[in-house]
Short mmCIF file of C-alpha atoms in Angstrom, two decimals:
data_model
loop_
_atom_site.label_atom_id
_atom_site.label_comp_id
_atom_site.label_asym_id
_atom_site.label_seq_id
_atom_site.Cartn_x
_atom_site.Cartn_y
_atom_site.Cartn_z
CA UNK A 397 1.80 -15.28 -1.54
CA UNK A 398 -0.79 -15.52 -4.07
CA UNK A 399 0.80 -12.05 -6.30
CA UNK A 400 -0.63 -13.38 -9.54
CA UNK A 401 -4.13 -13.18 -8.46
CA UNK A 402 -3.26 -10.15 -6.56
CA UNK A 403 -1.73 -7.77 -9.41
CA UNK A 404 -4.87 -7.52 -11.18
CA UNK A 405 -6.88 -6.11 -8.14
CA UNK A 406 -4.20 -3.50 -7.91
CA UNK A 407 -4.52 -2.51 -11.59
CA UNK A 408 -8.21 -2.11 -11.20
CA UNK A 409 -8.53 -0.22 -8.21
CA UNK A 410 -5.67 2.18 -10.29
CA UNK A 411 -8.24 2.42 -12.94
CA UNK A 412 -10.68 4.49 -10.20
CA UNK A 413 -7.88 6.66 -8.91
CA UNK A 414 -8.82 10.27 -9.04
CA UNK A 415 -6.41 12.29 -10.04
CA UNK A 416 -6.98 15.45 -12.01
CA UNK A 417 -4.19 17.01 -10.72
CA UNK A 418 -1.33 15.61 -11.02
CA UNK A 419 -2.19 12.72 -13.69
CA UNK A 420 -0.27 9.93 -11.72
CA UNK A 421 -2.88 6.75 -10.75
CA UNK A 422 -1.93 4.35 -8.09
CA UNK A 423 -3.63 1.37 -6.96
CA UNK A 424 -3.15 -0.71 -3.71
CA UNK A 425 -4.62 -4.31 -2.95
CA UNK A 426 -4.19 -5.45 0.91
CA UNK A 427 -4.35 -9.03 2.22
CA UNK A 428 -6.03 -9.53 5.86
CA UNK A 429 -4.73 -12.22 8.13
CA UNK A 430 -8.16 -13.83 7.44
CA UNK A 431 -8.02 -13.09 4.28
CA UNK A 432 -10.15 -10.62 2.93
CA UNK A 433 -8.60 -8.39 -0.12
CA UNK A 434 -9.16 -4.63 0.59
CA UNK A 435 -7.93 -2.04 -2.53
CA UNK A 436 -7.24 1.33 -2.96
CA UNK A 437 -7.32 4.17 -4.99
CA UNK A 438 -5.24 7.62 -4.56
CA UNK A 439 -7.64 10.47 -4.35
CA UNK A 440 -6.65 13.81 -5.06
CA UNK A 441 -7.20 17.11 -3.71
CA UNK A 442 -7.05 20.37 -4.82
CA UNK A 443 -5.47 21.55 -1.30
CA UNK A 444 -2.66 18.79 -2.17
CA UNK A 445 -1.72 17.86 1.30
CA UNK A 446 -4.84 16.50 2.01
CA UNK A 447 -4.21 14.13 -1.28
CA UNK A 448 -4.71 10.06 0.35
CA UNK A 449 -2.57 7.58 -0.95
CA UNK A 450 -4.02 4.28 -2.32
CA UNK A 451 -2.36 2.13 0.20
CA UNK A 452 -3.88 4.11 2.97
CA UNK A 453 -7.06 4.63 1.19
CA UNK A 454 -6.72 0.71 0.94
CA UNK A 455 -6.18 0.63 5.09
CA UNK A 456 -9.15 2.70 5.53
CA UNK A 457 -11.57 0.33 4.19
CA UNK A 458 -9.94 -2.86 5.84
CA UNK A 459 -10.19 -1.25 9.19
CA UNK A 460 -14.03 -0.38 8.37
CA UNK A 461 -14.51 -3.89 7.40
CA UNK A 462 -13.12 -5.04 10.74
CA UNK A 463 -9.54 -6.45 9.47
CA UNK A 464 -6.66 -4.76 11.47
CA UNK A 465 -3.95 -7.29 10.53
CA UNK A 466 -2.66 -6.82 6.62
CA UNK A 467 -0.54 -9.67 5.86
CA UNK A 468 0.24 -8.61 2.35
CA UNK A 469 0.04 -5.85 -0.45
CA UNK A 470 0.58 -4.87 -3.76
CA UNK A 471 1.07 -1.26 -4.70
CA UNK A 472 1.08 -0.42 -8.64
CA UNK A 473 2.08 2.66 -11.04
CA UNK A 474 2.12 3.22 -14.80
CA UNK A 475 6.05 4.06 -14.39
CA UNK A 476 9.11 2.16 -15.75
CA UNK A 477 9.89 1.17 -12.34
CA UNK A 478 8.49 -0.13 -9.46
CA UNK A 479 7.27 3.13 -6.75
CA UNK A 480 7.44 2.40 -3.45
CA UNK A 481 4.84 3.54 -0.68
CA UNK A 482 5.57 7.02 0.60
CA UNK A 483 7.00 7.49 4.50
CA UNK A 484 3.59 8.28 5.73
CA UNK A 485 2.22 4.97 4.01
CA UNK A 486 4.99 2.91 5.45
CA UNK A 487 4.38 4.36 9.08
CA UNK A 488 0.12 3.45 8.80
CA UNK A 489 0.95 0.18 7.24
CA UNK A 490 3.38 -0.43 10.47
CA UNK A 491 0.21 -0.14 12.42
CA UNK A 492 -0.82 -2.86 11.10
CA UNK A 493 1.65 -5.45 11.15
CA UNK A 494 4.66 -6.34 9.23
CA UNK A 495 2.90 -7.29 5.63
CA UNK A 496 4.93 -8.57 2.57
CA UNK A 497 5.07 -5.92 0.00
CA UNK A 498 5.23 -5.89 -3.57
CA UNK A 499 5.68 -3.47 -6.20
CA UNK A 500 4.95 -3.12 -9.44
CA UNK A 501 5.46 -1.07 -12.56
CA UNK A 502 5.64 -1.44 -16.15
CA UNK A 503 9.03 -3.13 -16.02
CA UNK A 504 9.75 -4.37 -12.95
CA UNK A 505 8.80 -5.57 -9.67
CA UNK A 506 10.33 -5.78 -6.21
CA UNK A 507 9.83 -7.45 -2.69
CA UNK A 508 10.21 -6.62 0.61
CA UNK A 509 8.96 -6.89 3.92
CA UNK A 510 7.93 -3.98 5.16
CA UNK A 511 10.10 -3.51 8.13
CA UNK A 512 13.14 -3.49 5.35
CA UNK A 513 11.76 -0.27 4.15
CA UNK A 514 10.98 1.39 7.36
CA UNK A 515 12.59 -0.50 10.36
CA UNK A 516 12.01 0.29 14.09
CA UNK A 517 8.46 1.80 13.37
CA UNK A 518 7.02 1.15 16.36
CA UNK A 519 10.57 2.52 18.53
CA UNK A 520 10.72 6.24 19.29
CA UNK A 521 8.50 8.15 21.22
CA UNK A 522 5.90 4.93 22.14
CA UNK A 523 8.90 3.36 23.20
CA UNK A 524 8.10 -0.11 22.05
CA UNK A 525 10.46 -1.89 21.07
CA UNK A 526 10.55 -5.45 18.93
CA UNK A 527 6.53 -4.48 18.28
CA UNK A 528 5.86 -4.24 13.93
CA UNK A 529 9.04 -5.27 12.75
#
């Protein structure tokens, strides 16, 4: 994993986050299996549920592009520690495969695959199990 490189596309695609609302930028950077980079921006609404998240914002323009396998991504905040994608984020990433995630904040970072922060995402109701992670 190439993070060093990475981190910076992250930061810059924070930098065009619209948020007048709530104040709190995020920016996501994705890694295709052929390996385009796709980033993301969280874009705000003043109805709040229909607020995107950077990392799916991020999804939504790989999938445009053509990419539908994300082999990597890097999520960043301007908090003390690392955030991590919300639920809904987790469960569209899962769509599209089982990428190595990092986080970053202004003090920290942390790891994981994304199946260690939401196993069995393709169990349940599709009833496919062993698919995602």
């Amino acid at each position: 994993m190439d993070w060093e490189t990475w981190i910076p596309q992250a930061w810059d695609a924070r930098k065009k986050a619209y948020a007048p609302y709530s104040n709190f930028q995020v920016g996501a950077m994705l890694v295709a299996r052929d390996g385009r980079i796709f980033t993301g921006c969280n874009v705000e609404n003043i109805s709040y549920g229909l607020t995107m998240c950077a990392e799916r914002v991020a999804i939504g323009a790989a999938v445009a592009a053509g990419a539908t396998e994300i082999i990597a991504a890097v999520v960043v905040a301007d908090t003390s520690e690392p955030i991590s994608p919300c639920g809904a984020c987790r469960q569209v990433l899962a769509e599209f495969g089982n990428p190595r995630i990092l986080l970053v904040g202004k003090h920290g970072r942390a790891e994981f695959q994304l199946s260690e922060l939401l196993p069995r995402a393709s169990t349940g109701i599709l009833d496919r199990p062993g698919e995602g992670g």
